[in-house]
XYZ file of C-alpha atoms in Angstrom:
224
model
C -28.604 2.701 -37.738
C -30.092 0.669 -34.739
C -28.213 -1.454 -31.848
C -27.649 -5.238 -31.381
C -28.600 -6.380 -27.718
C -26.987 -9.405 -26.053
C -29.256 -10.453 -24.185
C -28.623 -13.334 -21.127
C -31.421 -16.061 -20.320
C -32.042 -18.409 -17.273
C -29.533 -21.572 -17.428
C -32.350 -23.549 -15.624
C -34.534 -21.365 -13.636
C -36.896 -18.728 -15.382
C -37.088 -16.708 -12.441
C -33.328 -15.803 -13.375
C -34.454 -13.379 -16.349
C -33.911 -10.179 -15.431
C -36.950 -7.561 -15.853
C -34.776 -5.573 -18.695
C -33.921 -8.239 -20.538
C -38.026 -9.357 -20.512
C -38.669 -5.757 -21.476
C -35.711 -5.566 -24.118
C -37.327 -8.926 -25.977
C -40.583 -7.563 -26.317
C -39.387 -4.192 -27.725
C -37.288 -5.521 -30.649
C -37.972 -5.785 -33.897
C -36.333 -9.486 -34.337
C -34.323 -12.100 -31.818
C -32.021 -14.287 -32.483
C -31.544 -17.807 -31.364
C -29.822 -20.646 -30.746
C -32.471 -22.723 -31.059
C -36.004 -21.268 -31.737
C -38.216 -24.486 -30.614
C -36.051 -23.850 -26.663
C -35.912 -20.375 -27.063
C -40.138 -20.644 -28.318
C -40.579 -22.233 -24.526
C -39.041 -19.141 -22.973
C -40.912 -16.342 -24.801
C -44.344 -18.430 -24.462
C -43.845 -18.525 -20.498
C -43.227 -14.550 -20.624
C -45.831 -13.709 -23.466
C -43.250 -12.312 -25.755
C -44.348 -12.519 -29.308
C -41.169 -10.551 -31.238
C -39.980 -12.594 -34.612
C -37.261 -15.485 -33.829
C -34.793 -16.110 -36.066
C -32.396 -18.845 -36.390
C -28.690 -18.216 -35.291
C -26.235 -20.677 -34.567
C -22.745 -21.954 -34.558
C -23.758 -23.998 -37.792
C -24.926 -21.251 -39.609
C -23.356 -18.036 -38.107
C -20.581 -17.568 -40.537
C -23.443 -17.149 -43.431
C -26.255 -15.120 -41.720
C -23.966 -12.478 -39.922
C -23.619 -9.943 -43.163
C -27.553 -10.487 -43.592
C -28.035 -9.204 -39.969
C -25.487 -6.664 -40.130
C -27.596 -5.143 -43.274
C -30.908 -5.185 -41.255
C -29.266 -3.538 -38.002
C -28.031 -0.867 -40.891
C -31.430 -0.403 -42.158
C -32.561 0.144 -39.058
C -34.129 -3.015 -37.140
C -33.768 -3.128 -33.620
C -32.021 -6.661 -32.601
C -31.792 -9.165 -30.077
C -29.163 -11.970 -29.759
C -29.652 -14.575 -27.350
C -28.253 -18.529 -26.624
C -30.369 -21.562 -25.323
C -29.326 -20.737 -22.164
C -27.186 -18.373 -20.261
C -24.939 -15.269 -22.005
C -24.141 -15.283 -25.796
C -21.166 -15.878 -26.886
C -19.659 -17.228 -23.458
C -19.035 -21.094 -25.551
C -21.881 -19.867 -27.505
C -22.796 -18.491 -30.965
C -22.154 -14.233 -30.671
C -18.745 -13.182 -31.134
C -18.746 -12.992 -34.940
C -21.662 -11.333 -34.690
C -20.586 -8.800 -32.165
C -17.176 -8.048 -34.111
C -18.906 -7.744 -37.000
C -21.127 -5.164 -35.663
C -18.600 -2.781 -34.147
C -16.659 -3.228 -37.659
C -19.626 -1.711 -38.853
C -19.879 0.850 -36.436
C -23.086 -0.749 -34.943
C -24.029 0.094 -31.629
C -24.044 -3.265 -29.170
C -25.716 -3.509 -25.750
C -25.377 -6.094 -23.376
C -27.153 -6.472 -20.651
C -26.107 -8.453 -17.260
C -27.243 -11.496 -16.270
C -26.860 -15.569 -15.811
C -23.579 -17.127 -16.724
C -23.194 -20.742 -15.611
C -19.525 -20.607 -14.546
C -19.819 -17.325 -12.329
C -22.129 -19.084 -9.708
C -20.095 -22.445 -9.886
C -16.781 -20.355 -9.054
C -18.293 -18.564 -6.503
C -19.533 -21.727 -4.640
C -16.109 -24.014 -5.390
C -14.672 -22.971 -2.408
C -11.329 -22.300 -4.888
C -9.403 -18.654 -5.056
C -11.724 -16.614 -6.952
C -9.625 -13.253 -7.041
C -7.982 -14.375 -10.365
C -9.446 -17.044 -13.096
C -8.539 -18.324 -16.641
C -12.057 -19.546 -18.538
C -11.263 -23.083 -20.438
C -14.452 -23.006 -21.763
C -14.928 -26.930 -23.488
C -11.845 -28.865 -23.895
C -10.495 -30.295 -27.309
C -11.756 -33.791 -27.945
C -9.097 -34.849 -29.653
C -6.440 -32.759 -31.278
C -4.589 -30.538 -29.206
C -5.950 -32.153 -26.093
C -2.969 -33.498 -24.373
C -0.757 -30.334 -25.381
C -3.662 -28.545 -23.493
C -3.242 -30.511 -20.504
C 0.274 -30.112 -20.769
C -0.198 -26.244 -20.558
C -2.651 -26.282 -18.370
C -0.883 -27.934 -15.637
C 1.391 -25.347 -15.194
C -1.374 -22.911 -15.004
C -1.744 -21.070 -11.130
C -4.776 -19.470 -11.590
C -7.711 -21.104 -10.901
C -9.213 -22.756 -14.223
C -12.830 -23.098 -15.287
C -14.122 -25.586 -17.702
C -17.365 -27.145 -19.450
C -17.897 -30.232 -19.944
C -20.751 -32.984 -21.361
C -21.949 -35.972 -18.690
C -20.265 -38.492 -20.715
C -17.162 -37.117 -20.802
C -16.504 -35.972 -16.868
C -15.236 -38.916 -15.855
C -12.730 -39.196 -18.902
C -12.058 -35.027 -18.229
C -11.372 -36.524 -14.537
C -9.299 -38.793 -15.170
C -7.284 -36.576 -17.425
C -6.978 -34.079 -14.840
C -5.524 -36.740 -12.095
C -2.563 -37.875 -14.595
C -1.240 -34.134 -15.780
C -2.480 -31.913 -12.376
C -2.107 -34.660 -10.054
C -4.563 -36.891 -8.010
C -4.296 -34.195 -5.030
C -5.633 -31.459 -7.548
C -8.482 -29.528 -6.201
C -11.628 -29.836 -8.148
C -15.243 -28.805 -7.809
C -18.020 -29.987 -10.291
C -21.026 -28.093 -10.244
C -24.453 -30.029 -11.551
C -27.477 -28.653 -13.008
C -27.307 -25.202 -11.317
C -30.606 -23.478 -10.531
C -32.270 -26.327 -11.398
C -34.188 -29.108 -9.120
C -31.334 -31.447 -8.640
C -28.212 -28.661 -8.571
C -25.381 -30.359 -7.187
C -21.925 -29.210 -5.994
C -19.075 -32.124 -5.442
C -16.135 -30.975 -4.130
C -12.473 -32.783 -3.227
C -9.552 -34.134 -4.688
C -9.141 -35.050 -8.542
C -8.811 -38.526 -7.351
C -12.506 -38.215 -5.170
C -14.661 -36.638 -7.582
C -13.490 -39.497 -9.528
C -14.713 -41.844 -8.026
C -17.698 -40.029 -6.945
C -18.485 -39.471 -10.816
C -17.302 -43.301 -11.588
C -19.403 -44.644 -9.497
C -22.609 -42.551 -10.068
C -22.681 -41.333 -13.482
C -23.474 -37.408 -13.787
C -26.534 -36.333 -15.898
C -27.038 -32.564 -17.393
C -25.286 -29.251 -17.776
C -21.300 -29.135 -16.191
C -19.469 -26.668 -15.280
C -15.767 -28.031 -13.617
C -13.675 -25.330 -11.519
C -10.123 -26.457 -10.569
C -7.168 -25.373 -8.585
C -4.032 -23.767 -10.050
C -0.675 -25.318 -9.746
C 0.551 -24.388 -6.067
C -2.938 -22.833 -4.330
């Protein structure tokens, strides 16, 4: 029997990989990845030759038993996402739960997460959260909001560039224009950007200057 490691990578920054998790990638048998051409790019930069193999949230459902049997047989894995900590709006929980139904020892190992740093730096009380994690496009979206803005903790969401401004604009009809929000940009990256203010003013901000890359929103409960 052998162990699965989760394994976190940089969400912009390479210097962000922690020495372990190098270490952990080079001693395993076979990774697992999101995406092996982004995930190729990381392992080049650190010379880390291990085997990739494909694992994602279109294909998850039919390669977990296959793992499963090669973590019983003996092979040491890794699991990791394009960017940041599996399974955190990532592929990893099925994989995870079908490990410890198995009885298959999982690891995982600290590192970046893309809403931690964005809380941190929002400015908005920290000492309790609720993770949102991506919004429903359609169905089930406005009976979201509808919870949600009864919600006191503070709330923590992902979100695509072409949607902010329509997330935005959401959040100023059901929380209210006065709503705290902050929108974190592209964090660790050249052009990481924090916007903070009112529903209503990172509204406009965003309406007038279209965002680009990854999102991560942070808003106010009801009352704080």
């Amino acid at each position: 029997m052998s162990k699965l490691y989760i394994v976190p990578t940089p969400i912009g920054n390479l210097k962000d990989i922690t020495f372990r998790a190098i270490e952990v990638l080079k001693d395993v048998d076979l990774i697992l990845a999101e995406d092996t051409r982004t995930s190729g790019k990381l392992l080049k930069h650190f010379e880390i030759t291990t085997h990739m193999q494909s694992h994602h949230m279109h294909n998850e459902h039919k390669t977990v038993e296959s793992i499963v049997e090669k973590l019983k047989s003996g092979t040491t894995v890794a699991l990791i996402s394009d960017a940041g900590t599996p399974a955190i709006s990532d592929p990893g929980f099925l994989l995870s739960r079908a490990c410890i139904e198995h009885g298959i020892a999982i690891e995982c190992l600290p590192g970046a997460t893309a809403f931690v740093p964005a809380l941190v730096n929002s400015g908005l009380p920290n000492d309790k959260f609720v993770f949102e994690g991506f919004l429903p496009v359609k169905k089930g979206r406005q009976t979201r909001f509808l919870f949600l803005a009864e919600e006191t903790r503070t709330m923590i969401f992902y979100e695509s560039p072409h949607k902010l401004v329509k997330t935005l604009g959401h959040f100023c009809e059901y929380f209210g224009e006065d709503r705290q929000v902050s929108v974190s940009r592209e964090l660790t990256k050249l052009y990481e950007e924090t916007i903070r203010g009112t529903a209503k003013e990172v509204l406009d901000y965003y309406t007038n200057k279209p965002p680009k890359g990854e999102i991560v929103v942070i808003v106010a409960g009801k009352g704080k």
